Steps between C-alpha positions, in 0.01 A plus 500: 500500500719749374229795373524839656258535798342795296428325193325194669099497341225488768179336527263704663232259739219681712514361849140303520659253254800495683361395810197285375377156583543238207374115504781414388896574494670630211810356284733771450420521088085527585615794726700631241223508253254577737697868525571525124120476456461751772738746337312509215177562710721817720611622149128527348392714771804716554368600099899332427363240228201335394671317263464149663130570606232367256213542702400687775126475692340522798520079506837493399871603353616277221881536421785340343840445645804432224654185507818648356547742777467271787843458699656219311726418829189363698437229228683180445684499194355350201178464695331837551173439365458153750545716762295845385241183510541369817528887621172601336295215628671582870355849433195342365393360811615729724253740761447708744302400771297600807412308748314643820348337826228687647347485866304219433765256345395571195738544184462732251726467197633718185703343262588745191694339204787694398531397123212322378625452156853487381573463081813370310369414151857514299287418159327842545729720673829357616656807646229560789318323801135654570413513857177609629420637824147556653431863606518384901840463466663749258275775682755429769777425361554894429759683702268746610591635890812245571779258346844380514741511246676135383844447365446316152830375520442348807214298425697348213777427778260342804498123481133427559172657522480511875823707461311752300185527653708554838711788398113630313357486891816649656548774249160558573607569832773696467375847562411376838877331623312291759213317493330163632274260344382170628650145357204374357395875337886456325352129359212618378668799296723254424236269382583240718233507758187340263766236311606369886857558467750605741293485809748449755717835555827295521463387108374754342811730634748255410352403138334871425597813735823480575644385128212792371700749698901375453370532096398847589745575676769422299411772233400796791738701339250539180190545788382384800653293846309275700491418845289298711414329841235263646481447832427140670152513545346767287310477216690814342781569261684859606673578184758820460537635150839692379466698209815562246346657276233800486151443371267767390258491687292773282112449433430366129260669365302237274210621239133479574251367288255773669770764422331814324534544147635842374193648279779673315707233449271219479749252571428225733787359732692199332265198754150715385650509157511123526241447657267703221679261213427159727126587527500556132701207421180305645261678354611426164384141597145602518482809257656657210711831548543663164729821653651356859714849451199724541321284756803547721415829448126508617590283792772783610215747483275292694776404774638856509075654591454202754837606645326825563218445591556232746892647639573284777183210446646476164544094416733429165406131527135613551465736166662272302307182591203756397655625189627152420118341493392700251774461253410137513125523430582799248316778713815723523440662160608846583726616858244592774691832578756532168223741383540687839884634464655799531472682222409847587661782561373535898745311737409330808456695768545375880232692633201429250640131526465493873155664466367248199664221734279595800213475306599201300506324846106646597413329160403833416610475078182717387648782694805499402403489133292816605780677671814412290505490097607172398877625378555551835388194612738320250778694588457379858464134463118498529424415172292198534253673680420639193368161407230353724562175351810314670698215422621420838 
């Protein structure tokens, strides 16, 4: 390991993945994938690339991962698509799950898969893997309020899975220095607890822990140190982390699909953008677009009017699953509120939009139609009212 410490590439993870409970334990090149599919994810909504996204709904992300770009060092030579097999079908079965006991004995359960479907068809595209992931999980799989940052290099270096999913949870950690957590807690992150493994302390520190941390350990100069104790008769781990190197520990600021959309502009962030083109994508099933271009455009109009005149009750998701039924039975012949833009020379105004709000809210329409001509109610986002009838 010879790189510069400043040129080393990061993987960025947010911390509820980190420290989650899985069904099962990981091999270290399932983990590996597992955060090259997540990158992709963490790229789409920090608007990096939506190159590797080919759909995006409210039920789920589809994406691709290249083959070709895959760390070549974590596969046996001469064998790398046995093992991107036995990989996928690892990640294939692999969940998150919740299991809770309530006063009465009684269990309640929540198991989420993460990857319900994974594709390699080589006769149809032999440079990608498709991977879909249900909207449960890649709604949280955003880096939204807190992550850690992960040393590519390293993962490439760690011997096994439990290795990596270790330094994932201690890095996790890191911000803290200290902290506790209980033995079985570590097995269930671990995914240890539900497969029965290591349930006596004394094995699962000599066959996982403490080889987990020498691993780690032996690269601290690149990131972290480890240290930890557990004393004879307690059910907790007290674990001490060292950090080497710095992490930013700034927030990311991810897009939104309820992010407003710039009546000026009229550009939609790069996830609503994709979002638009997914619901079309499945509407062509049902109905014929003849001009996709300039139904983009209606739907803009439409989304950029709800925008204003819901502001904060304003529901993407919600006005396109609208929109979206009538392009499939053919109803959405002309934009609801195209015909409503600014063209005028009058301007919004703050105060006449505050007023025509007030009374929008009272359900008072007649009046304001009475009180304000209807260029100013365009120029102030009010121009449905103009309308009685309404598509929403």
């Amino acid at each position: 390991m010879k790189d510069d410490i400043e040129e080393r590439e990061l993987r960025v993870l947010n911390r509820n993945f980190s420290m989650a409970e899985y069904s099962e334990s990981w091999t270290k090149l399932e983990r590996y994938l597992f955060i090259e599919i997540y990158n992709v994810i963490k790229d789409f909504y920090l608007s990096k690339s939506s190159e590797n996204i080919k759909t995006f709904s409210s039920e789920n992300i589809l994406l691709t991962l290249s083959i070709n770009d895959l760390d070549n060092s974590l596969f046996k030579k001469k064998n790398k698509q046995r093992d991107l097999l036995t990989a996928a079908e690892g990640l294939s079965e692999k969940r998150i799950s919740l299991v809770t006991i309530d006063d009465d004995g009684q269990y309640g359960f929540d198991f989420i898969s993460i990857f319900p479907r994974i594709t390699y068809n080589p006769s149809k595209d032999k440079q990608n893997m498709y991977v879909k992931i249900p909207n449960e999980i890649y709604e949280q799989m955003v880096p939204i309020k807190s992550y850690c940052q992960l040393d590519l290099k390293l993962l490439s270096e760690f011997g096994s899975g439990n290795t990596i999913r270790l330094y994932e949870i201690f890095k996790s950690y890191a911000f803290k220095k200290t902290f506790d957590m209980g033995f079985n807690e570590l097995r269930k992150q671990l995914g240890f607890f539900y497969e029965g493994n290591y349930q006596e302390w004394k094995h699962f520190n000599a066959k996982v822990l403490k080889p987990a941390v020498k691993e780690i350990n032996s690269h601290k100069q690149y990131d972290i140190e480890v240290f930890y104790e557990k004393r004879r008769g307690l059910d907790k781990i007290s674990f001490t982390i060292k950090t080497h190197r710095a992490q930013d520990l700034s927030k990311i600021q991810v897009l939104n699909l309820n992010e407003s959309i710039d009546e000026i502009l009229r550009k939609p962030n790069l996830i609503q953008q994709k979002y638009i083109e997914t619901v079309l994508f499945f509407c062509k099933k049902y109905s014929s677009i003849s001009n996709e271009k300039e139904l983009i455009e209606w739907i803009i109009s439409d989304l950029i009017n709800q925008q204003a005149k819901l502001e904060a009750k304003f529901n993407f998701k919600h006005s396109m699953n609208a929109i979206s039924k009538q392009v499939r039975i053919g109803s959405y012949t002309q934009p609801y509120s195209h015909k409503y833009l600014v063209i005028d020379s009058i301007t919004f105004d703050p105060i006449i939009y505050e007023e025509i709000k007030k009374l929008d809210r009272e359900g008072l329409h007649d009046v304001i139609k009475d009180q304000y001509s209807s260029e100013q109610i365009r120029a102030n986002h009010f121009g449905f009212i103009l309308n009685s009838k309404n598509l929403y």
